[in-house]
Coordinates of C-alpha atoms in Angstrom, one line a residue:
M1 CA -50.2 -33.3 -3.5
I2 CA -51.2 -31.2 -6.6
A3 CA -54.8 -31.1 -6.2
C4 CA -53.9 -29.8 -2.7
L5 CA -51.6 -27.7 -3.8
G6 CA -53.8 -26.2 -6.6
R7 CA -56.2 -25.1 -4.2
F8 CA -53.7 -22.3 -2.8
V9 CA -53.5 -20.8 -6.1
P10 CA -55.4 -17.5 -6.1
E11 CA -57.1 -16.6 -9.4
N12 CA -58.7 -13.3 -8.1
D13 CA -58.5 -11.3 -5.1
V14 CA -61.3 -13.0 -3.1
E15 CA -60.0 -16.0 -3.6
S16 CA -56.6 -14.2 -2.4
R17 CA -58.4 -13.7 1.0
A18 CA -58.3 -17.4 1.6
E19 CA -55.0 -18.2 0.7
N20 CA -53.4 -19.4 4.4
D21 CA -56.4 -22.0 5.0
D22 CA -55.5 -25.3 6.2
V23 CA -51.8 -25.0 6.3
S24 CA -51.2 -28.2 7.5
T25 CA -52.7 -30.4 4.9
I26 CA -50.7 -28.5 2.2
C27 CA -47.0 -29.4 4.1
K28 CA -48.4 -32.7 4.5
S29 CA -49.4 -33.1 0.8
L30 CA -45.9 -31.6 -0.2
G31 CA -43.8 -33.9 1.8
L32 CA -41.2 -31.7 3.0
K33 CA -38.5 -32.4 5.0
G34 CA -38.9 -28.2 5.6
S35 CA -41.1 -26.1 6.7
I36 CA -43.5 -23.5 4.2
D37 CA -45.0 -20.5 5.5
F38 CA -48.7 -18.6 4.3
G39 CA -50.2 -15.8 4.5
V40 CA -49.0 -13.4 6.7
G41 CA -46.2 -15.9 7.3
A42 CA -45.1 -15.9 4.1
T43 CA -44.4 -12.2 4.4
N44 CA -42.9 -12.2 8.2
G45 CA -39.4 -13.1 7.0
S46 CA -39.4 -10.4 4.2
A47 CA -40.3 -12.3 0.7
D48 CA -42.2 -9.5 -0.4
K49 CA -39.5 -7.1 -0.2
D50 CA -35.5 -6.5 -1.0
F51 CA -32.5 -4.8 -0.4
G52 CA -33.9 -2.2 -3.0
G53 CA -36.5 -1.8 -1.4
M54 CA -38.7 -0.6 -4.7
Y55 CA -40.9 -3.3 -5.3
S56 CA -43.4 -5.1 -2.7
Y57 CA -44.8 -8.5 -4.5
K58 CA -46.1 -10.8 -2.0
P59 CA -45.4 -14.6 -2.1
L60 CA -48.2 -17.2 -1.9
A61 CA -45.8 -19.2 0.1
V62 CA -42.3 -19.3 1.6
I63 CA -40.7 -22.6 1.5
R64 CA -37.5 -23.0 3.4
P65 CA -35.9 -26.4 2.0
S66 CA -33.8 -29.0 4.1
G67 CA -31.9 -29.7 0.9
A68 CA -32.3 -30.3 -2.9
D69 CA -34.2 -33.0 -2.2
D70 CA -37.4 -30.2 -1.1
V71 CA -36.5 -28.2 -4.3
A72 CA -36.9 -30.8 -6.4
V73 CA -40.4 -31.4 -5.3
V74 CA -42.0 -27.6 -4.9
I75 CA -40.9 -27.3 -8.2
K76 CA -42.5 -30.2 -10.0
A77 CA -45.5 -29.6 -8.0
A78 CA -45.6 -25.9 -9.4
H79 CA -44.6 -27.4 -12.9
L80 CA -48.2 -29.4 -12.8
Q81 CA -50.4 -26.3 -12.1
S82 CA -51.1 -23.5 -14.7
N83 CA -50.2 -20.2 -13.0
L84 CA -47.3 -20.9 -11.0
T85 CA -44.0 -19.3 -10.8
V86 CA -41.0 -20.5 -8.3
A87 CA -38.3 -17.7 -7.2
A88 CA -35.1 -18.7 -5.5
R89 CA -34.3 -16.0 -2.1
G90 CA -31.3 -16.2 -1.3
N91 CA -30.3 -12.9 1.4
G92 CA -32.8 -10.9 -0.5
H93 CA -29.8 -8.5 -1.5
S94 CA -31.1 -7.5 -5.4
I95 CA -32.7 -4.7 -5.8
N96 CA -35.3 -4.7 -8.2
G97 CA -37.9 -7.4 -7.4
Q98 CA -35.5 -10.2 -9.1
A99 CA -35.8 -12.6 -6.4
M100 CA -39.5 -12.1 -5.6
A101 CA -42.6 -14.1 -6.5
D102 CA -46.3 -11.9 -7.4
R103 CA -48.8 -14.6 -5.8
G104 CA -45.9 -17.8 -6.4
L105 CA -43.6 -19.8 -4.0
V106 CA -40.7 -17.8 -2.7
I107 CA -37.7 -20.8 -2.0
D108 CA -35.7 -19.0 1.3
M109 CA -32.6 -21.2 0.2
G110 CA -31.0 -20.0 3.5
S111 CA -32.4 -22.6 5.2
T112 CA -30.0 -25.1 3.1
G113 CA -26.9 -22.9 4.5
D114 CA -25.2 -26.1 5.8
S115 CA -26.2 -29.2 3.8
H116 CA -23.0 -28.9 1.8
F117 CA -19.6 -28.1 3.6
E118 CA -16.6 -30.3 2.4
I119 CA -13.2 -30.2 1.0
V120 CA -12.1 -32.2 -1.6
K121 CA -9.3 -32.3 -3.7
V122 CA -9.5 -32.8 -7.9
K123 CA -6.7 -33.7 -9.8
G124 CA -4.3 -31.3 -7.3
S125 CA -6.6 -29.0 -6.7
T126 CA -8.4 -28.0 -3.8
Y127 CA -11.9 -27.4 -3.8
L128 CA -14.4 -26.3 -1.1
D129 CA -18.0 -28.4 -1.8
V130 CA -20.4 -25.6 -0.5
S131 CA -24.8 -25.0 -0.3
G132 CA -25.9 -22.7 -2.8
G133 CA -27.6 -20.9 0.2
A134 CA -24.8 -20.6 2.4
L135 CA -23.6 -17.3 2.6
W136 CA -20.0 -16.1 1.5
E137 CA -19.0 -14.4 4.8
D138 CA -19.6 -18.2 6.4
V139 CA -17.4 -19.2 4.0
L140 CA -14.4 -17.1 4.5
K141 CA -14.3 -17.6 8.2
R142 CA -15.1 -21.7 8.4
C143 CA -12.2 -22.0 5.7
V144 CA -9.6 -19.6 6.9
E145 CA -10.1 -21.1 10.5
D146 CA -10.7 -24.5 10.1
F147 CA -8.4 -25.1 7.2
G148 CA -6.3 -22.3 6.5
L149 CA -8.0 -21.8 3.1
A150 CA -10.2 -19.4 0.9
P151 CA -11.8 -19.3 -2.6
R152 CA -9.7 -17.0 -4.8
S153 CA -12.4 -14.7 -5.9
W154 CA -15.0 -12.7 -3.9
T155 CA -17.8 -10.1 -4.0
D156 CA -17.4 -6.5 -1.6
Y157 CA -20.6 -7.4 0.5
L158 CA -19.9 -11.3 1.5
R159 CA -23.6 -11.6 3.3
L160 CA -24.6 -12.6 -0.4
T161 CA -25.3 -16.7 -0.6
V162 CA -23.4 -18.3 -2.8
G163 CA -25.9 -19.9 -5.2
G164 CA -27.1 -15.7 -5.0
T165 CA -24.0 -14.3 -6.9
L166 CA -22.9 -17.1 -9.0
S167 CA -26.6 -16.6 -10.9
N168 CA -25.2 -13.0 -11.5
A169 CA -21.2 -13.3 -11.7
G170 CA -19.5 -12.5 -8.8
V171 CA -17.5 -9.1 -8.9
S172 CA -15.1 -7.9 -6.5
G173 CA -11.2 -6.8 -6.6
Q174 CA -9.9 -10.1 -7.0
A175 CA -11.2 -10.8 -10.8
F176 CA -8.6 -9.2 -12.4
R177 CA -6.5 -12.0 -11.8
Y178 CA -8.9 -14.6 -11.5
G179 CA -12.0 -13.6 -13.0
P180 CA -15.0 -13.3 -12.0
Q181 CA -16.4 -16.0 -9.0
I182 CA -18.5 -17.5 -11.8
S183 CA -14.8 -18.5 -13.4
N184 CA -13.7 -19.9 -10.3
V185 CA -16.7 -22.7 -9.7
A186 CA -15.6 -26.6 -11.0
Q187 CA -19.3 -28.4 -10.5
L188 CA -23.0 -27.5 -9.6
D189 CA -25.6 -29.2 -8.4
V190 CA -29.1 -27.9 -10.1
V191 CA -32.3 -28.1 -9.6
T192 CA -34.4 -27.5 -13.2
G193 CA -37.3 -26.0 -14.3
N194 CA -38.5 -29.5 -14.4
G195 CA -37.8 -30.4 -10.8
D196 CA -34.5 -32.7 -12.0
M197 CA -31.9 -32.9 -9.5
V198 CA -28.4 -32.7 -12.3
T199 CA -24.8 -32.5 -11.6
C200 CA -23.4 -30.0 -14.2
S201 CA -20.1 -29.1 -14.8
E202 CA -17.4 -28.7 -17.8
S203 CA -17.5 -31.9 -19.4
R204 CA -21.3 -33.1 -17.7
Q205 CA -24.1 -31.1 -18.8
P206 CA -22.3 -28.6 -19.9
E207 CA -25.3 -26.7 -21.3
L208 CA -26.8 -26.6 -17.8
F209 CA -23.7 -25.8 -16.4
F210 CA -22.9 -22.3 -18.3
N211 CA -26.0 -21.3 -18.7
V212 CA -27.2 -21.3 -15.3
L213 CA -23.6 -20.0 -14.3
G214 CA -24.5 -16.1 -14.8
G215 CA -28.0 -16.7 -15.5
L216 CA -30.0 -14.9 -13.7
G217 CA -31.8 -18.2 -12.0
Q218 CA -33.6 -19.1 -15.3
F219 CA -32.7 -22.4 -15.8
G220 CA -33.0 -23.9 -12.5
I221 CA -31.4 -23.0 -8.8
I222 CA -27.6 -23.9 -7.3
T223 CA -27.9 -26.3 -4.4
R224 CA -24.5 -26.9 -4.4
A225 CA -20.8 -25.5 -5.9
R226 CA -17.6 -26.5 -5.7
V227 CA -15.4 -23.6 -5.8
L228 CA -11.5 -23.6 -6.4
L229 CA -9.6 -22.6 -3.4
Q230 CA -6.3 -21.8 -2.6
S231 CA -4.1 -20.3 0.7
A232 CA -5.4 -17.8 3.1
P233 CA -3.1 -14.9 3.2
D234 CA -2.8 -14.1 7.2
K235 CA -2.5 -10.3 6.5
V236 CA -2.8 -7.8 4.5
R237 CA -1.8 -4.1 3.4
W238 CA -4.5 -2.1 2.1
I239 CA -4.3 1.3 0.7
R240 CA -5.6 4.0 -1.2
L241 CA -4.1 6.5 -2.8
V242 CA -5.8 9.7 -4.4
Y243 CA -5.5 11.6 -7.9
A244 CA -6.7 15.1 -9.2
E245 CA -6.4 13.5 -13.3
F246 CA -9.0 11.2 -14.4
D247 CA -6.3 9.9 -17.3
E248 CA -3.4 9.6 -14.8
F249 CA -6.3 7.5 -12.2
T250 CA -7.0 4.9 -15.0
R251 CA -3.9 4.7 -16.9
D252 CA -2.1 3.2 -13.3
A253 CA -5.7 1.1 -12.8
E254 CA -5.1 -0.7 -16.0
L255 CA -0.9 -0.7 -15.5
L256 CA -1.9 -2.6 -12.3
V257 CA -4.6 -5.0 -14.0
S258 CA -2.3 -5.4 -17.2
L259 CA 1.0 -7.0 -15.1
K260 CA 1.3 -10.8 -15.7
E261 CA 3.4 -12.0 -12.6
E262 CA 1.2 -12.2 -9.6
R263 CA 4.2 -11.1 -7.2
E264 CA 4.5 -7.8 -9.9
S265 CA 0.6 -6.5 -8.6
F266 CA -1.0 -6.3 -6.1
D267 CA -3.8 -8.9 -5.0
Y268 CA -6.6 -6.6 -5.4
V269 CA -7.4 -3.7 -7.3
E270 CA -10.4 -0.9 -7.2
G271 CA -10.8 2.5 -7.5
F272 CA -14.1 5.4 -6.8
V273 CA -14.7 8.4 -7.4
F274 CA -15.4 10.9 -4.7
V275 CA -16.5 15.1 -4.9
N276 CA -13.6 17.8 -4.1
S277 CA -15.3 18.6 -0.7
D278 CA -15.4 18.3 3.1
D279 CA -18.8 16.5 2.9
T280 CA -18.2 13.7 4.8
V281 CA -20.4 11.4 3.1
N282 CA -19.4 12.3 -0.4
G283 CA -16.0 14.8 -0.2
W284 CA -12.2 13.9 1.8
P285 CA -13.2 12.6 4.6
S286 CA -14.5 8.8 2.9
V287 CA -11.3 8.5 2.1
P288 CA -9.0 7.2 5.0
L289 CA -9.2 4.3 6.1
D290 CA -7.8 5.2 10.0
P291 CA -9.2 6.9 12.2
A292 CA -5.9 9.2 12.8
Q293 CA -5.3 9.6 9.2
V294 CA -6.6 12.9 7.8
F295 CA -6.7 14.1 4.3
D296 CA -5.3 17.1 3.5
P297 CA -6.7 18.9 0.9
A298 CA -3.5 21.4 0.5
H299 CA -2.2 18.9 -1.1
L300 CA -4.0 19.0 -4.3
P301 CA -2.4 20.6 -7.1
Q302 CA -4.6 23.5 -8.2
T303 CA -5.9 22.5 -11.2
A304 CA -8.0 19.8 -9.2
G305 CA -11.7 19.7 -10.7
S306 CA -15.4 19.1 -9.0
V307 CA -14.2 15.3 -8.0
L308 CA -11.2 13.8 -7.6
Y309 CA -10.3 9.2 -8.2
C310 CA -9.2 7.4 -5.3
L311 CA -7.7 4.1 -6.4
E312 CA -8.2 1.4 -3.7
V313 CA -5.4 -1.4 -3.6
A314 CA -4.3 -4.5 -1.5
L315 CA -1.3 -6.9 -0.9
H316 CA -1.8 -10.1 0.4
Y317 CA 1.1 -11.5 3.0
N318 CA 1.9 -14.0 5.8
N319 CA 3.0 -13.2 9.3
S320 CA 5.9 -15.8 8.5
D321 CA 7.0 -12.9 5.7
P322 CA 10.2 -11.0 6.4
R323 CA 9.4 -7.4 8.0
S324 CA 11.6 -5.8 4.5
A325 CA 9.2 -7.9 2.1
V326 CA 6.1 -6.1 2.8
D327 CA 7.4 -3.1 5.1
A328 CA 4.4 -3.7 8.0
V329 CA 2.7 -0.4 9.0
D330 CA 1.6 -2.5 12.0
A331 CA 5.4 -2.4 13.4
K332 CA 4.8 1.5 14.6
C333 CA 5.5 3.2 11.3
V334 CA 5.8 6.8 10.1
S335 CA 5.4 8.8 7.4
F336 CA 8.2 9.4 5.3
E337 CA 9.3 10.9 1.7
D338 CA 11.5 10.1 -0.8
V339 CA 12.2 13.8 -2.5
D340 CA 14.3 12.5 -5.4
H341 CA 11.6 10.1 -6.6
G342 CA 8.5 12.1 -5.3
F343 CA 7.1 9.1 -3.6
S344 CA 5.8 8.6 0.0
S345 CA 5.5 5.7 1.6
W346 CA 5.6 4.2 5.9
V347 CA 8.4 2.7 7.0
P348 CA 8.8 1.4 10.6
Q349 CA 10.1 4.4 13.1
R350 CA 12.5 1.3 14.8
I351 CA 14.8 1.9 11.7
V352 CA 14.3 5.7 11.3
P353 CA 17.8 7.3 11.5
A354 CA 17.6 10.7 13.9
D355 CA 18.8 12.9 11.0
S356 CA 15.6 14.5 9.7
D357 CA 17.2 15.3 6.2
K358 CA 18.5 11.6 5.8
V359 CA 14.8 10.0 6.8
K360 CA 13.5 12.3 3.4
R361 CA 16.0 10.5 1.6
L362 CA 15.2 6.7 3.0
R363 CA 14.6 4.7 0.0
F364 CA 13.3 1.1 0.3
Q365 CA 14.6 -0.6 -3.3
G366 CA 13.7 -4.4 -2.2
H367 CA 10.0 -4.2 -1.1
V368 CA 7.1 -5.2 -2.7
V369 CA 4.7 -2.4 -2.1
D370 CA 7.1 0.0 -2.2
R371 CA 8.3 -1.4 -5.9
L372 CA 4.8 -1.0 -7.1
L373 CA 3.7 2.1 -5.7
E374 CA 6.7 4.0 -7.2
R375 CA 5.5 3.4 -10.6
L376 CA 2.4 5.1 -9.6
G377 CA 1.3 8.7 -10.6
F378 CA -1.0 9.3 -6.9
V379 CA -0.7 13.0 -5.6
S380 CA 2.0 13.1 -3.2
K381 CA 1.4 12.8 0.5
L382 CA -2.2 11.3 0.0
N383 CA -2.2 8.1 0.5
F384 CA -3.5 6.2 3.3
P385 CA -2.6 2.5 4.3
V386 CA -3.3 0.3 6.6
D387 CA -2.9 -3.6 8.0
V388 CA -5.7 -5.6 8.6
S389 CA -6.0 -9.4 8.8
Y390 CA -7.3 -10.9 5.9
V391 CA -10.7 -11.6 7.4
D392 CA -11.3 -8.4 8.3
F393 CA -10.0 -7.0 5.2
L394 CA -12.5 -9.1 3.1
L395 CA -15.5 -8.3 5.5
R396 CA -14.5 -4.7 5.0
V397 CA -18.1 -3.9 4.0
K398 CA -20.0 -5.5 7.1
L399 CA -18.4 -2.3 8.8
V400 CA -20.0 0.1 6.6
E401 CA -23.6 -1.9 7.1
E402 CA -23.3 -1.4 10.9
H403 CA -23.3 1.9 10.2
A404 CA -26.2 2.5 8.2
R405 CA -28.4 -0.1 9.5
A406 CA -27.5 2.4 12.9
N407 CA -28.6 5.9 10.9
G408 CA -31.6 3.7 9.0
M409 CA -30.2 3.9 5.7
W410 CA -29.9 0.2 5.0
D411 CA -33.4 -0.3 5.1
S412 CA -33.9 2.8 3.3
P413 CA -34.5 2.0 -0.7
H414 CA -31.7 1.8 -3.1
P415 CA -31.7 2.7 -6.4
W416 CA -28.4 1.7 -7.5
L417 CA -27.0 1.6 -10.9
N418 CA -24.4 -1.6 -12.1
M419 CA -22.9 -1.6 -15.7
F420 CA -20.4 -2.2 -17.3
V421 CA -18.6 0.3 -19.9
S422 CA -16.0 -0.2 -22.2
K423 CA -12.0 1.4 -21.7
S424 CA -13.1 3.4 -24.7
N425 CA -16.2 5.1 -23.7
L426 CA -15.1 5.3 -20.0
A427 CA -13.4 8.9 -20.4
E428 CA -16.6 10.5 -22.2
F429 CA -18.5 8.5 -19.1
N430 CA -16.1 10.7 -16.6
R431 CA -17.1 13.6 -18.2
A432 CA -20.4 13.3 -18.6
V433 CA -21.3 11.3 -15.5
F434 CA -19.4 12.0 -12.7
N435 CA -18.3 15.3 -13.4
E436 CA -22.0 16.8 -14.6
I437 CA -24.9 14.8 -13.6
L438 CA -23.2 13.5 -10.4
K439 CA -20.3 15.9 -9.9
D440 CA -21.9 16.6 -6.1
G441 CA -21.9 12.8 -4.9
I442 CA -24.9 10.4 -4.7
N443 CA -24.4 10.0 -0.9
G444 CA -22.9 6.8 -1.1
P445 CA -20.1 5.5 -3.0
M446 CA -19.6 5.5 -7.2
L447 CA -16.9 2.3 -7.5
V448 CA -15.4 2.4 -11.1
Y449 CA -12.3 0.3 -12.4
P450 CA -10.6 -2.2 -14.5
L451 CA -11.5 -6.1 -15.4
L452 CA -9.8 -8.3 -18.4
R453 CA -12.6 -9.4 -21.1
S454 CA -9.6 -13.0 -21.2
K455 CA -10.9 -13.7 -17.3
W456 CA -14.7 -13.9 -18.3
D457 CA -16.0 -17.0 -19.9
D458 CA -17.9 -16.8 -22.7
R459 CA -19.9 -19.7 -22.2
T460 CA -21.7 -18.6 -19.1
S461 CA -24.6 -15.7 -19.7
V462 CA -23.1 -13.3 -18.4
M463 CA -23.2 -10.1 -20.8
V464 CA -19.9 -7.9 -20.7
P465 CA -18.4 -5.5 -23.2
E466 CA -16.1 -6.5 -26.2
E467 CA -12.8 -4.5 -25.3
E468 CA -10.4 -6.6 -23.1
I469 CA -10.5 -3.8 -21.3
F470 CA -13.7 -2.6 -19.4
Y471 CA -14.8 -1.2 -16.6
L472 CA -16.9 -1.4 -13.2
V473 CA -19.2 0.8 -12.5
A474 CA -21.5 1.2 -10.0
L475 CA -23.7 3.6 -8.2
L476 CA -25.0 2.4 -4.7
R477 CA -26.8 5.3 -3.5
F478 CA -28.0 5.3 0.0
P479 CA -30.4 8.4 0.0
P480 CA -31.4 9.6 3.8
P481 CA -34.1 7.8 6.0
H482 CA -37.6 8.4 5.1
E483 CA -36.7 10.1 1.4
D484 CA -40.3 10.1 -0.2
G485 CA -41.5 8.5 -3.0
A486 CA -40.8 11.3 -5.6
S487 CA -37.2 11.9 -4.6
I488 CA -36.3 8.1 -4.9
K489 CA -38.4 8.2 -8.2
K490 CA -36.0 11.3 -8.8
L491 CA -32.9 9.0 -8.5
V492 CA -34.4 6.1 -10.4
D493 CA -35.0 8.6 -13.6
Q494 CA -31.9 9.6 -13.2
N495 CA -30.3 6.1 -13.5
R496 CA -32.4 5.9 -16.7
G497 CA -31.3 8.9 -18.4
I498 CA -27.3 7.8 -18.1
V499 CA -28.6 4.7 -19.4
Q500 CA -29.7 5.9 -22.0
Y501 CA -27.1 8.5 -22.2
C502 CA -24.7 5.4 -23.1
K503 CA -27.0 4.2 -25.6
D504 CA -27.8 7.8 -27.7
R505 CA -23.8 8.0 -27.6
G506 CA -23.4 4.4 -28.8
F507 CA -21.2 3.4 -25.9
D508 CA -19.7 -0.5 -25.3
F509 CA -21.1 -1.4 -22.2
K510 CA -23.9 -3.7 -20.5
L511 CA -26.1 -3.5 -17.4
F512 CA -25.1 -6.0 -15.0
F513 CA -27.3 -7.0 -12.1
P514 CA -29.6 -6.3 -15.8
H515 CA -33.5 -4.9 -15.1
Y516 CA -35.5 -4.9 -18.6
K517 CA -39.4 -4.6 -18.6
S518 CA -39.8 -5.9 -22.3
E519 CA -38.6 -8.9 -24.6
E520 CA -36.9 -6.2 -27.1
E521 CA -34.8 -4.9 -24.5
W522 CA -33.6 -8.1 -23.3
K523 CA -32.9 -9.2 -26.9
C524 CA -30.9 -6.3 -27.1
H525 CA -29.1 -7.2 -24.1
F526 CA -27.7 -10.4 -24.9
G527 CA -27.6 -10.1 -28.5
D528 CA -26.1 -12.9 -30.6
R529 CA -26.4 -14.7 -27.4
W530 CA -30.5 -13.9 -27.1
T531 CA -31.1 -17.6 -29.7
R532 CA -29.2 -19.7 -27.2
F533 CA -30.4 -17.9 -23.9
R534 CA -34.1 -18.6 -25.0
D535 CA -33.5 -22.2 -26.4
S536 CA -31.7 -22.9 -23.3
K537 CA -35.1 -21.7 -21.3
K538 CA -37.1 -24.0 -23.3
A539 CA -35.2 -27.0 -22.3
F540 CA -34.4 -26.4 -18.8
D541 CA -37.8 -24.6 -17.8
P542 CA -39.8 -24.8 -20.3
K543 CA -42.6 -23.9 -18.4
H544 CA -41.0 -20.5 -17.3
I545 CA -41.5 -21.2 -14.1
L546 CA -38.7 -19.9 -12.7
A547 CA -36.9 -16.4 -11.3
P548 CA -39.9 -14.4 -12.5
G549 CA -38.5 -11.6 -10.6
Q550 CA -36.4 -10.7 -13.5
K551 CA -39.5 -9.9 -16.1
I552 CA -37.3 -12.0 -18.8
F553 CA -39.9 -14.3 -19.8
S554 CA -43.6 -14.5 -18.5
R555 CA -45.3 -17.8 -17.7
I556 CA -46.7 -20.8 -19.8
S557 CA -49.8 -21.5 -18.9
N558 CA -50.6 -25.7 -18.8
E559 CA -54.1 -24.4 -19.7
P560 CA -55.0 -25.6 -23.8

């Protein structure tokens, strides 16, 4: 097996042209239950590309394993070669080539998506045992439709694999309450860089368990995860609230994520920055949630600047809940203004009195949404609510994907920047970045919302700022189709300039989905946890075979 595989590791361009010889022999030699593609077949599935679209590295071969056994066979084979590397690929949504292996082996984990799916109960809690190659979208649909259950913590985009997000963190608007996805996992099956298949948890092989979570694929490939579940609600009240002032926006966002009791706050809290203009992509039209809703800029205060802020919140509820508990919009609602309290909301049309003066003074004391909104300082009459199913809410980005695919922007390069910025540095970041560098928008969302450090486990590999409240900042650029390379480079350089500004100002920040090119930069990223990270690499992947696209460690040759 090893001798046969060795013939397919090219040492130069001449050998590279012979890579696709004798494919059937290599398949039989590896004894895989899955499949393996070489040459042109290895790139037909776009294993040499990713969503970022800015890097391309051709693999030697793409393996589509049937399960963990195949993954272990491939890694053990690579372990005995002098220069062969292995990258696990989920759905290819990385930005900077992290899931690629230049002249190495790419393991397409999507082929294992159905290898695990079982509801289990452990000590009174309910979990899902699911394949590392399963898409979160499929997890959502199967859990809700078949069992009325759902994971507690999500990502915004669900066409990502379980193993992929757990190797990074998994963050969305539920993380303020439940922590990231990596804080909601009880057990993992992992194939290490030695080819060992290991079941690990907090109490069993904890060093491997915590290093793998958020470990950027450096220590092992996740083949199964045990994910904590809860009852799935039927519906979601989804609301966008507009702010003209940054201080009021952050004050309210921090209030909502700091409320201790679940029913005291929303179930989801995010936010974004948008341009104070009629730009269809970057401005006012990007805010309303329903085509019938209109953003009327006449309601903005005269002090409003070049950018505005939107707090996006959601509250879960069930069809069996009393209407008065949520004030459901789906009952043909009309807008009213409470002039006594400076507050706008929606009420079911069937209970609105004919007298318009009474309408203006109508107020519901007991409604959860109303009680929460009363505490917030958004711009009156610039709140946009809709009611949607729980599944549709979690799949909300799918509509964005469909639109982007239709106009060609999904397949264009995506020079994205994702960061965690401490609360104490965010105001300056807002002034320098949102209000100056990016004041005209980025042709895509500029997310900014708070997270709580106490919901993150320091034993994992993810690095976050030191303050209790820090913000996710995500600049999700969608350049127009066919943008030339020089224009993309300018956007990449702009991202680097933003990062350099944060460094120069001494901000407490960390890159999310980090991408560095030198060991010194990685040492700076991990700080005093670098030694632990490096030593764990030696223990679980001593030849530095796994995840070469992260550019953290170079392959250690077997040659003397």
